[in-house]
Structures are given as structure tokens and as C-alpha cells.
């Protein structure tokens, strides 16, 4: 469990101080327009950028007091698309940073529809395939640690995990993230651009604008068409999802 | 050698059989090359003769005092250059990186040239002085480069800065070398140019023994960084989240490399392209994982340098070709070939 107490960054790109709790088993979406500070906030949550105000605590212990190697057992980060150095084989890349059992690697490859690519070199994959490999690696890092506590499976931070995926793979990934969160009690934080994905799959949403969290709560509260249209500068129409009751936003022509 | 194998065995979870096969194979090849090299030279000395005590005293003297330290120095320098090449390539996540790229080799070279031209006397201390000068030169470059990089903070900008700082230092060292050549006496000029071409002729026990110890320490530091170098390939922020202290890794690799390479340059001059050629070829064969690539590169570098040095001192015997010329003749065209072929990323 990660808790924030007036945590913020003062140097640009800055983040206004915020409070919050990210609980095991939930999927939190961070949304907001370009340059709102989503990736910066994620970087702060991961501890890569240290909070300059306030404090973050992971499992009750201040984030910057965790030894870096132990912290790696408790939280993983999948940054925005970055080419790995050199030409790794997919299943080798999955094992970087942890010492996973073969069965775990196989299960994760299967979860993300990558089994047929296990022996391919990563640089020969398509953008979407590579993105799924990097997400599987992040999950592998969390799930391969020695003795997972039943109550709290750690924290998985994903920066725009669906940016290179087609809609079928987007659905598959988001469902898989939900499944991981529930089965392994992992807290998952996703930076998302697609508000409808956030609405459909997230438990809670943080809405960021100009480095400040201007709203947070349940998706159907936060993703208010009026406010969204305002801060994104977009003309939208609101569609009530008929079968699942989740609000959807569509662009006006 | 055994230490390298052991260090590998304890952390392996990779296809261990293959790794052991590769390392044992390379070790065997290196031992064969050493046997061949020990027996050949201007004075043919059979190893059996040495072992059974039938060789004449002069041969025994030559073998113990000249050839053995030279063999050991070849192994150490080859392993150091190729190992630090592999580590640098991992650190910069770029297969074209090399210790010469950071300016380490040329910085050490400049200091040694300064020593030869301005301070050297003919006394017994001259070799130690050269030694210390190279050491100091690499250390200075190391401190300058890191001072610059530190101001830039972390991230990929810092890596770019490191490369540019290396470029500036290479240029500066080249100019400094030119000035020194201009003011040097004829005798010094000849010494400078012979040393500059790279040769293992200076192998004497008193310097080699110390070099062996220091290079072994540097190699050990690099071996300890293998797993972290693997992690770094994920990119800096992801690697940090996966448990990597990138600043510590950089510090350790650059210090180990600069000390080892500074030493090598002081003793043998600049032996080019070994650090580029060996890791690159081995990576094509073995894949990018540093736990296998680093020890394999060290063995491969030692093998290549021992073979090249044996050729260098036998092809035109009793005259001797500087071994640096041979490696550059081999490595230069390969480097050009790489650049021409390299259209795709990495």
C-alpha cells in the first residue's frame, strides 16, 4: 500500500502537493491532457524522482528509506516506450531484474499473448508486441519475489501501457491487469490517454491538470463531460454505456 | 581464470551448460595459444626442455625473465581492454563504445608522453614513472569527465555529455601529443613513436607483477557489475525501479576501466580496437547478457592479444612489429565494415 501525505515536487516539472492512498488489488488510472504531469507523478510514485515536499510511504515506511534492491521487490515500473539496449530474446528480457521460475515466465507470456514470440529477439518485434513484453517484465519483477504476502502484492506502475496496442489487445491487457490486481493483490497505477479505458476498467481515477490533481474518485464522478471538455479543450458527447452502465465519451465531429 | 569461472557459477541461472562450455572452450584455446607462444620466438625454447631441466641456462633465463612476464602481460592487457570494452558498451547501451571513446586511453597516453619527454631520466625508476603517469592520466580524465557529467544530472543527457567530454579530451590529448613530439629529442621521439604504436616489449617482472595485481582487481570489479549492466539495458528509470543504483554502477565501471586501461596504456602504449572488436563479435555469438559476455570477452581479448603478439614477434624475427599495428590493421577495417552495415538501430 502506498500513501501520500502532501507529497509534491517544487522544481519543474512540478506537482502540487497531494494526499492519497493506493490500495492492494485496485486499479488506479491517472488521466489528464498532454503536459499535465502524469509521467512526472508516476516517476514520483516510483521513487525515481524524490518528493521535494511532504512524504510518500510504502507499507508504512518512507519511500526513500527503502533500500533500492528491496524496493524492487515491492514495486515495478514500466516506463513509456524505450528500446532496450542490445538485442535480447523475449524470455531473457522478461527475467531481467528478477530470478523468475520458468513456469512464471511461461504464464506471463501466455497472459499477454506472447508465447509464440518467446524466442524472438526483442528488436525484431512490432511496437505493440514490444510494449506487451515490457509490461510482462514489470509484472514478472513483482510476482517472482520470494514470498508474496497474501494481503499485499506490491505496486505496478505503468506509463501509457496501451499506447501502441490495437483495440483487441487493449481490452485483453486491461482485463489482464484487473485479473493480476485481484489474484495477486497488486495495486496497479496506469497513466492512460484513453478516457473510455479509464472509465471501463479503473476502480478510481486521478485527474491531473497543469501539475495539479484537480479531481479524484470513481470514474463516473471524475470523468464529467463538462470538466473534461474544459480542461482538454475538446468538444465531447456523453454516451451512457447500455450494458455495463459505465459512462463513455465520444468526440463530436 | 578459476576465479572468473567461479564468479560466474555462483550467480548463474542462465543456460548454465552452454555458458560453462563456452568459457571452458575459450580457456582451453587460451592455454593452447599460451603454449604455442611460450615455445616460439627468436630463441626457440621447448616447454618440455624447461620442465625436464634439459634446456641450457641462457634459454631458461630468457624464458623466465622475458617471455613469461610478456605472456602474462599479454593475457592481462588483452583481458582488460576487451573486458572494459564490453562493460563500456553496456554502460552506454551502445555497441560502438570503447574505452578510447571516453578519452581514457588518450588521456593516459598524453601523461605518459609528458613523462617521457619532460621528466624521464635513465635511472631504474623510469618504468615505474611511466606506469604512474598513465595511471594518473586516466584518473584525471575520469575525474574531469565525471565532474562534467555530474553537473548535468542523471538521464540520457549525462551519457551524451560523457561521450562529448571524451571527444574533447581525445582532441586535446592529440594536440598535446603533437606539441610534445615537436619539442622532443630524436631519441625521445623514437621512444614515443614505438611506444605509441603499442607493444608488449616492456614486460619486466617488476612492473608486470604489480600490473597483474591491479588489473585483476579491475577485472573483478567489472565482473561484479555484470548483473547490474544487464538491468541498465532496460533504461535508467525502469532499471532504477528494478533495483539498480545506476550512479554506483557508473562509478564502479568507470573507475575500474580507467585504472585498468590507464595501466595498460602506460605499459604497452595504445593497443587499439581490441575493446571494440572482441565484445562485439562475442555478443553476436553469445547474446547480450553480461554475465556470460564479460568473462568471455576477457578470455577472448587475452586470446587475441597473445596470438597477435606471438605473430608480431615471430613474423619478422628477430625484428619485432608493434602488436598495436597488427590489432589496428585487423580492427580498423572491421570497424568501418560495422559502420557501413549499421543502418538499423543497435
Coordinates of N, CA and C in Angstrom, one line a residue, chain A residues 69-244:
Chain A
X69 N 17.3 -2.2 -3.6 CA 17.0 -3.6 -4.0 C 15.8 -4.2 -3.4
X70 N 15.5 -3.8 -2.2 CA 14.3 -4.4 -1.5 C 13.0 -3.7 -2.2
X71 N 13.2 -2.4 -2.5 CA 12.1 -1.7 -3.1 C 11.7 -2.4 -4.4
X72 N 12.7 -2.9 -5.1 CA 12.4 -3.6 -6.4 C 11.5 -4.8 -6.2
X73 N 11.5 -5.4 -5.0 CA 10.6 -6.5 -4.8 C 9.1 -6.0 -4.5
X74 N 9.0 -4.7 -4.2 CA 7.7 -4.2 -3.8 C 7.0 -3.4 -4.9
X75 N 7.8 -2.8 -5.8 CA 7.1 -2.0 -6.9 C 8.0 -2.1 -8.2
X76 N 7.2 -2.1 -9.3 CA 7.9 -2.2 -10.6 C 7.4 -1.0 -11.5
X77 N 8.2 -0.6 -12.4 CA 7.8 0.5 -13.3 C 7.9 0.1 -14.7
X78 N 7.0 0.4 -15.5 CA 7.1 0.2 -17.0 C 7.0 1.6 -17.6
X79 N 8.2 2.1 -18.0 CA 8.2 3.5 -18.5 C 7.6 3.5 -19.9
X80 N 7.5 4.7 -20.4 CA 7.0 4.8 -21.8 C 8.0 4.2 -22.7
X81 N 7.5 3.8 -23.9 CA 8.3 3.0 -24.8 C 9.7 3.5 -25.0
X82 N 10.6 2.5 -24.6 CA 12.0 2.8 -24.7 C 12.6 1.6 -25.3
X83 N 13.5 1.7 -26.2 CA 14.2 0.5 -26.8 C 15.1 -0.1 -25.8
X84 N 15.1 -1.4 -25.5 CA 16.1 -1.9 -24.7 C 17.5 -1.9 -25.4
X85 N 18.6 -1.7 -24.6 CA 19.9 -1.8 -25.2 C 20.2 -3.2 -25.7
X86 N 20.7 -3.4 -26.8 CA 21.1 -4.7 -27.4 C 19.9 -5.6 -27.7
X87 N 20.2 -6.7 -28.3 CA 19.1 -7.5 -28.9 C 18.8 -8.7 -28.0
X88 N 18.0 -8.5 -27.0 CA 17.6 -9.6 -26.1 C 16.6 -10.5 -26.7
X89 N 16.6 -11.7 -26.2 CA 15.5 -12.6 -26.6 C 14.3 -12.3 -25.6
X90 N 13.1 -12.5 -26.1 CA 12.0 -12.1 -25.3 C 12.0 -12.7 -23.9
X91 N 12.2 -14.0 -23.8 CA 12.1 -14.6 -22.5 C 13.3 -14.2 -21.6
X92 N 14.4 -13.9 -22.2 CA 15.6 -13.4 -21.4 C 15.2 -12.0 -20.8
X93 N 14.6 -11.2 -21.7 CA 14.3 -9.8 -21.2 C 13.3 -9.9 -20.1
X94 N 12.4 -10.8 -20.1 CA 11.4 -10.9 -19.0 C 12.1 -11.2 -17.7
X95 N 13.2 -11.9 -17.7 CA 13.9 -12.3 -16.5 C 14.8 -11.3 -16.0
X96 N 15.1 -10.2 -16.7 CA 16.0 -9.1 -16.3 C 15.4 -8.5 -15.0
X97 N 16.3 -8.4 -14.0 CA 15.8 -7.7 -12.8 C 15.2 -8.6 -11.8
X98 N 15.0 -9.9 -12.1 CA 14.5 -10.8 -11.1 C 15.0 -12.2 -11.5
X99 N 14.6 -13.2 -10.7 CA 15.1 -14.5 -10.9 C 13.9 -15.4 -11.0
X100 N 13.0 -15.3 -12.1 CA 11.7 -15.9 -12.1 C 11.8 -17.4 -12.4
X101 N 10.9 -18.2 -11.9 CA 10.7 -19.6 -12.2 C 10.3 -19.6 -13.7
X102 N 10.7 -20.7 -14.4 CA 10.3 -20.8 -15.8 C 8.8 -20.8 -15.9
X103 N 8.1 -21.4 -15.0 CA 6.6 -21.5 -15.1 C 6.0 -20.1 -15.0
X104 N 6.6 -19.2 -14.2 CA 6.1 -17.9 -14.1 C 6.2 -17.1 -15.5
X105 N 7.4 -17.3 -16.0 CA 7.7 -16.6 -17.3 C 6.7 -17.2 -18.4
X106 N 6.5 -18.4 -18.4 CA 5.6 -19.0 -19.4 C 4.2 -18.5 -19.1
X107 N 3.8 -18.4 -17.8 CA 2.4 -18.0 -17.5 C 2.2 -16.5 -18.0
X108 N 3.2 -15.7 -17.7 CA 3.1 -14.3 -18.1 C 3.1 -14.1 -19.6
X109 N 3.9 -14.9 -20.3 CA 3.9 -14.8 -21.7 C 2.5 -15.2 -22.3
X110 N 1.9 -16.2 -21.7 CA 0.6 -16.6 -22.1 C -0.4 -15.6 -21.8
X111 N -0.3 -15.0 -20.6 CA -1.3 -13.9 -20.2 C -1.4 -12.8 -21.2
X112 N -0.2 -12.4 -21.8 CA -0.2 -11.3 -22.7 C -0.1 -11.7 -24.1
X113 N -0.4 -13.0 -24.4 CA -0.4 -13.5 -25.8 C 0.9 -13.3 -26.5
X114 N 2.0 -13.7 -25.8 CA 3.3 -13.6 -26.3 C 4.1 -14.9 -26.5
X115 N 3.4 -16.0 -26.2 CA 4.1 -17.3 -26.1 C 4.8 -17.6 -27.4
X116 N 4.2 -17.3 -28.5 CA 4.8 -17.6 -29.8 C 6.0 -16.7 -30.1
X117 N 6.2 -15.7 -29.3 CA 7.3 -14.8 -29.5 C 8.5 -15.0 -28.5
X118 N 8.3 -16.0 -27.7 CA 9.3 -16.2 -26.6 C 10.7 -16.3 -27.0
X119 N 11.0 -16.8 -28.2 CA 12.4 -17.0 -28.6 C 12.8 -16.0 -29.6
X120 N 11.9 -15.0 -29.9 CA 12.3 -14.0 -30.9 C 13.1 -12.9 -30.2
X121 N 13.9 -12.2 -31.1 CA 14.7 -11.1 -30.5 C 13.8 -9.9 -30.4
X122 N 14.0 -9.1 -29.3 CA 13.0 -8.1 -28.9 C 13.0 -7.0 -30.0
X123 N 14.2 -6.7 -30.6 CA 14.3 -5.6 -31.5 C 13.6 -5.9 -32.8
X124 N 13.2 -7.2 -33.0 CA 12.5 -7.6 -34.3 C 11.0 -7.6 -34.1
X125 N 10.6 -7.3 -32.9 CA 9.1 -7.3 -32.6 C 8.5 -5.9 -33.1
X126 N 7.2 -5.9 -33.2 CA 6.5 -4.7 -33.5 C 6.4 -3.9 -32.2
X127 N 6.0 -2.6 -32.4 CA 5.9 -1.7 -31.2 C 4.9 -2.3 -30.2
X128 N 3.8 -2.7 -30.6 CA 2.8 -3.2 -29.7 C 3.2 -4.5 -29.0
X129 N 3.9 -5.4 -29.8 CA 4.4 -6.6 -29.1 C 5.5 -6.3 -28.1
X130 N 6.4 -5.3 -28.5 CA 7.4 -5.0 -27.5 C 6.8 -4.4 -26.2
X131 N 5.8 -3.6 -26.4 CA 5.1 -2.9 -25.3 C 4.6 -4.0 -24.3
X132 N 4.0 -5.0 -24.9 CA 3.5 -6.1 -24.0 C 4.6 -6.9 -23.3
X133 N 5.7 -7.0 -24.0 CA 6.9 -7.7 -23.4 C 7.3 -6.9 -22.2
X134 N 7.4 -5.6 -22.3 CA 7.9 -4.7 -21.2 C 6.9 -4.8 -20.0
X135 N 5.6 -4.8 -20.3 CA 4.6 -4.9 -19.3 C 4.8 -6.3 -18.5
X136 N 5.0 -7.3 -19.3 CA 5.1 -8.7 -18.8 C 6.4 -8.7 -17.9
X137 N 7.4 -8.0 -18.3 CA 8.6 -7.9 -17.5 C 8.4 -7.3 -16.1
X138 N 7.6 -6.1 -16.2 CA 7.3 -5.5 -14.9 C 6.5 -6.4 -14.0
X139 N 5.5 -7.1 -14.5 CA 4.7 -8.0 -13.7 C 5.6 -9.1 -13.1
X140 N 6.5 -9.6 -14.0 CA 7.5 -10.7 -13.6 C 8.3 -10.2 -12.4
X141 N 8.8 -9.0 -12.5 CA 9.6 -8.5 -11.4 C 8.8 -8.5 -10.0
X142 N 7.5 -8.2 -10.1 CA 6.8 -8.2 -8.8 C 6.4 -9.6 -8.4
X143 N 6.0 -10.4 -9.3 CA 5.5 -11.8 -9.0 C 6.6 -12.8 -8.7
X144 N 7.8 -12.5 -9.0 CA 8.9 -13.5 -8.9 C 9.5 -13.4 -7.5
X145 N 9.2 -12.4 -6.7 CA 9.9 -12.3 -5.4 C 9.5 -13.4 -4.5
X146 N 10.4 -13.6 -3.5 CA 10.3 -14.8 -2.7 C 9.0 -15.2 -2.2
X147 N 8.5 -14.5 -1.2 CA 7.3 -14.9 -0.5 C 6.3 -13.8 -0.5
X148 N 5.4 -13.8 -1.5 CA 4.4 -12.7 -1.6 C 3.4 -12.8 -0.4
X149 N 3.2 -11.7 0.2 CA 2.2 -11.7 1.3 C 0.8 -11.8 0.7
X150 N 0.0 -12.5 1.4 CA -1.3 -12.7 0.8 C -2.1 -11.4 0.6
X151 N -1.8 -10.5 1.5 CA -2.7 -9.3 1.6 C -2.2 -8.2 0.6
X152 N -0.9 -8.2 0.3 CA -0.4 -7.0 -0.4 C 0.7 -7.5 -1.4
X153 N 0.3 -7.4 -2.7 CA 1.2 -7.9 -3.7 C 2.2 -6.9 -4.3
X154 N 2.2 -5.7 -3.8 CA 3.1 -4.7 -4.3 C 2.4 -3.7 -5.3
X155 N 3.3 -2.9 -5.9 CA 2.8 -1.8 -6.7 C 3.3 -1.9 -8.1
X156 N 2.4 -1.9 -9.1 CA 2.9 -1.9 -10.5 C 2.5 -0.6 -11.2
X157 N 3.5 0.2 -11.7 CA 3.3 1.5 -12.3 C 3.5 1.4 -13.8
X158 N 2.5 1.8 -14.5 CA 2.5 1.6 -16.0 C 2.3 3.0 -16.6
X159 N 3.3 3.4 -17.5 CA 3.1 4.7 -18.2 C 2.6 4.4 -19.6
X160 N 1.3 4.8 -19.8 CA 0.6 4.6 -21.1 C 0.8 3.2 -21.6
X161 N 0.3 2.2 -20.9 CA 0.6 0.8 -21.4 C -0.2 0.4 -22.6
X162 N -1.1 1.2 -23.1 CA -1.9 0.8 -24.3 C -1.6 1.6 -25.5
X163 N -0.5 2.5 -25.4 CA -0.3 3.5 -26.5 C 0.0 2.8 -27.8
X164 N 0.5 1.6 -27.9 CA 0.8 1.0 -29.2 C 0.0 -0.2 -29.5
X165 N -1.1 -0.4 -28.7 CA -1.9 -1.6 -28.8 C -3.2 -1.4 -29.7
X166 N -3.6 -2.4 -30.4 CA -4.9 -2.3 -31.1 C -6.0 -2.5 -30.1
X167 N -7.2 -2.3 -30.5 CA -8.3 -2.3 -29.5 C -8.5 -3.7 -28.9
X168 N -8.2 -4.8 -29.7 CA -8.4 -6.1 -29.1 C -7.3 -6.3 -28.0
X169 N -6.1 -5.9 -28.3 CA -5.0 -6.1 -27.3 C -5.2 -5.1 -26.1
X170 N -5.8 -4.0 -26.4 CA -6.1 -3.0 -25.3 C -7.1 -3.7 -24.3
X171 N -8.1 -4.3 -24.8 CA -9.1 -5.0 -24.0 C -8.4 -6.1 -23.2
X172 N -7.7 -6.9 -24.0 CA -7.0 -8.1 -23.3 C -6.1 -7.6 -22.2
X173 N -5.3 -6.5 -22.5 CA -4.4 -6.1 -21.5 C -5.1 -5.6 -20.2
X174 N -6.1 -4.7 -20.5 CA -6.8 -4.1 -19.3 C -7.5 -5.2 -18.5
X175 N -8.1 -6.2 -19.1 CA -8.7 -7.3 -18.4 C -7.6 -8.1 -17.6
X176 N -6.5 -8.2 -18.2 CA -5.4 -9.0 -17.6 C -4.9 -8.2 -16.4
X177 N -4.8 -6.9 -16.5 CA -4.3 -6.0 -15.4 C -5.3 -6.2 -14.2
X178 N -6.6 -6.2 -14.5 CA -7.6 -6.4 -13.5 C -7.4 -7.7 -12.8
X179 N -7.2 -8.7 -13.6 CA -7.0 -10.1 -13.1 C -5.8 -10.2 -12.2
X180 N -4.7 -9.6 -12.6 CA -3.5 -9.6 -11.8 C -3.7 -8.9 -10.5
X181 N -4.4 -7.7 -10.6 CA -4.7 -7.0 -9.3 C -5.5 -7.8 -8.4
X182 N -6.5 -8.5 -8.9 CA -7.3 -9.3 -8.0 C -6.7 -10.5 -7.5
X183 N -6.0 -11.3 -8.4 CA -5.4 -12.6 -8.0 C -4.3 -12.4 -7.0
X184 N -3.4 -11.4 -7.4 CA -2.1 -11.3 -6.6 C -2.2 -10.1 -5.7
X185 N -3.3 -9.4 -5.5 CA -3.4 -8.3 -4.6 C -2.4 -7.2 -5.0
X186 N -2.2 -7.0 -6.3 CA -1.3 -5.9 -6.7 C -2.0 -4.6 -6.8
X187 N -1.4 -3.5 -6.4 CA -2.0 -2.2 -6.7 C -1.4 -1.8 -8.1
X188 N -2.3 -1.4 -9.0 CA -1.8 -1.0 -10.3 C -2.2 0.4 -10.6
X189 N -1.2 1.2 -11.0 CA -1.4 2.6 -11.4 C -1.1 2.7 -12.9
X190 N -2.0 3.2 -13.7 CA -1.8 3.3 -15.1 C -2.0 4.8 -15.5
X191 N -1.0 5.3 -16.2 CA -1.3 6.6 -16.9 C -2.0 6.3 -18.2
X192 N -3.2 6.8 -18.4 CA -4.0 6.5 -19.6 C -4.4 7.7 -20.4
X193 N -4.3 7.6 -21.7 CA -4.8 8.7 -22.5 C -6.3 8.5 -22.9
X194 N -6.6 7.2 -23.0 CA -8.0 6.9 -23.4 C -8.9 6.9 -22.2
X195 N -9.8 8.0 -22.2 CA -10.6 8.1 -21.0 C -11.7 7.0 -20.9
X196 N -12.0 6.4 -22.1 CA -13.0 5.4 -22.0 C -12.4 4.1 -21.4
X197 N -11.1 3.9 -21.7 CA -10.5 2.7 -21.0 C -10.5 3.0 -19.5
X198 N -10.1 4.2 -19.1 CA -10.1 4.5 -17.7 C -11.5 4.3 -17.1
X199 N -12.5 4.8 -17.8 CA -13.9 4.6 -17.3 C -14.3 3.2 -17.2
X200 N -13.9 2.4 -18.2 CA -14.4 1.0 -18.2 C -13.6 0.1 -17.2
X201 N -12.3 0.3 -17.0 CA -11.6 -0.6 -16.3 C -11.0 -0.2 -14.9
X202 N -11.0 1.2 -14.7 CA -10.3 1.6 -13.5 C -11.3 1.6 -12.3
X203 N -10.8 1.4 -11.1 CA -11.6 1.5 -9.9 C -11.7 3.0 -9.5
X204 N -10.6 3.7 -9.6 CA -10.6 5.1 -9.3 C -9.8 5.8 -10.3
X205 N -10.0 7.1 -10.4 CA -9.3 8.0 -11.4 C -8.8 9.2 -10.7
X206 N -7.5 9.6 -11.0 CA -7.0 10.9 -10.6 C -6.9 11.7 -11.9
X207 N -7.5 12.9 -11.8 CA -7.5 13.8 -13.0 C -6.4 14.9 -12.8
X208 N -5.5 15.0 -13.6 CA -4.4 16.0 -13.5 C -4.5 17.1 -14.5
X209 N -4.2 18.3 -14.1 CA -4.2 19.4 -15.0 C -3.1 20.4 -14.5
X210 N -2.2 20.7 -15.4 CA -1.1 21.6 -15.0 C -0.4 21.3 -13.7
X211 N 0.0 20.1 -13.5 CA 0.7 19.7 -12.4 C -0.1 19.6 -11.1
X212 N -1.4 19.7 -11.2 CA -2.2 19.7 -10.0 C -3.3 18.6 -10.2
X213 N -3.6 17.9 -9.1 CA -4.7 16.9 -9.2 C -6.0 17.7 -8.9
X214 N -6.8 17.8 -9.9 CA -8.0 18.7 -9.7 C -9.2 17.9 -9.3
X215 N -9.1 16.6 -9.5 CA -10.3 15.8 -9.0 C -9.8 14.3 -8.9
X216 N -10.5 13.6 -8.0 CA -10.2 12.2 -7.9 C -11.4 11.5 -7.3
X217 N -11.6 10.2 -7.7 CA -12.7 9.5 -7.2 C -13.1 8.4 -8.2
X218 N -14.4 8.0 -8.1 CA -14.9 7.0 -9.0 C -14.9 7.5 -10.5
X219 N -14.7 6.6 -11.5 CA -14.6 7.1 -12.8 C -15.8 7.9 -13.3
X220 N -17.0 7.5 -12.9 CA -18.2 8.2 -13.4 C -18.4 9.6 -12.7
X221 N -17.7 9.8 -11.5 CA -17.8 11.1 -10.9 C -16.7 12.0 -11.6
X222 N -15.5 11.5 -11.8 CA -14.4 12.3 -12.2 C -14.5 12.6 -13.7
X223 N -15.0 11.7 -14.5 CA -15.0 11.9 -15.9 C -16.3 12.6 -16.3
X224 N -16.5 13.7 -15.7 CA -17.6 14.5 -16.0 C -17.4 15.2 -17.4
X225 N -18.3 15.1 -18.3 CA -18.1 15.6 -19.7 C -17.8 17.1 -19.7
X226 N -18.5 17.8 -18.8 CA -18.3 19.2 -18.8 C -16.8 19.6 -18.5
X227 N -16.3 19.0 -17.4 CA -15.0 19.4 -16.9 C -13.9 18.8 -17.9
X228 N -14.2 17.6 -18.3 CA -13.2 17.0 -19.3 C -13.1 17.9 -20.5
X229 N -14.3 18.3 -21.1 CA -14.3 19.1 -22.3 C -13.5 20.4 -22.0
X230 N -13.7 20.9 -20.8 CA -13.0 22.2 -20.5 C -11.5 22.0 -20.4
X231 N -11.0 21.1 -19.6 CA -9.5 21.1 -19.5 C -8.8 20.5 -20.7
X232 N -9.5 19.6 -21.4 CA -8.8 19.1 -22.7 C -9.0 20.0 -23.8
X233 N -10.0 20.9 -23.7 CA -10.3 21.8 -24.9 C -10.9 21.0 -26.0
X234 N -11.7 20.0 -25.7 CA -12.3 19.2 -26.7 C -13.9 19.3 -26.7
X235 N -14.5 19.1 -27.8 CA -15.9 19.0 -27.8 C -16.4 17.6 -27.8
X236 N -17.2 17.2 -26.8 CA -17.5 15.8 -26.5 C -19.0 15.6 -26.4
X237 N -19.3 14.3 -26.6 CA -20.7 14.0 -26.3 C -20.7 12.8 -25.4
X238 N -21.6 12.7 -24.5 CA -21.6 11.8 -23.4 C -22.6 10.6 -23.8
X239 N -22.0 9.4 -23.7 CA -22.9 8.2 -24.1 C -22.9 7.3 -22.8
X240 N -24.1 7.0 -22.4 CA -24.2 6.0 -21.3 C -24.1 4.6 -21.8
X241 N -23.1 3.9 -21.3 CA -22.9 2.5 -21.8 C -24.2 1.7 -21.4
X242 N -24.7 1.1 -22.4 CA -26.1 0.5 -22.2 C -26.0 -0.7 -21.3
X243 N -24.9 -1.6 -21.5 CA -25.0 -2.9 -20.8 C -24.2 -2.8 -19.5
X244 N -23.2 -2.0 -19.4 CA -22.4 -2.1 -18.2 C -22.6 -0.8 -17.4

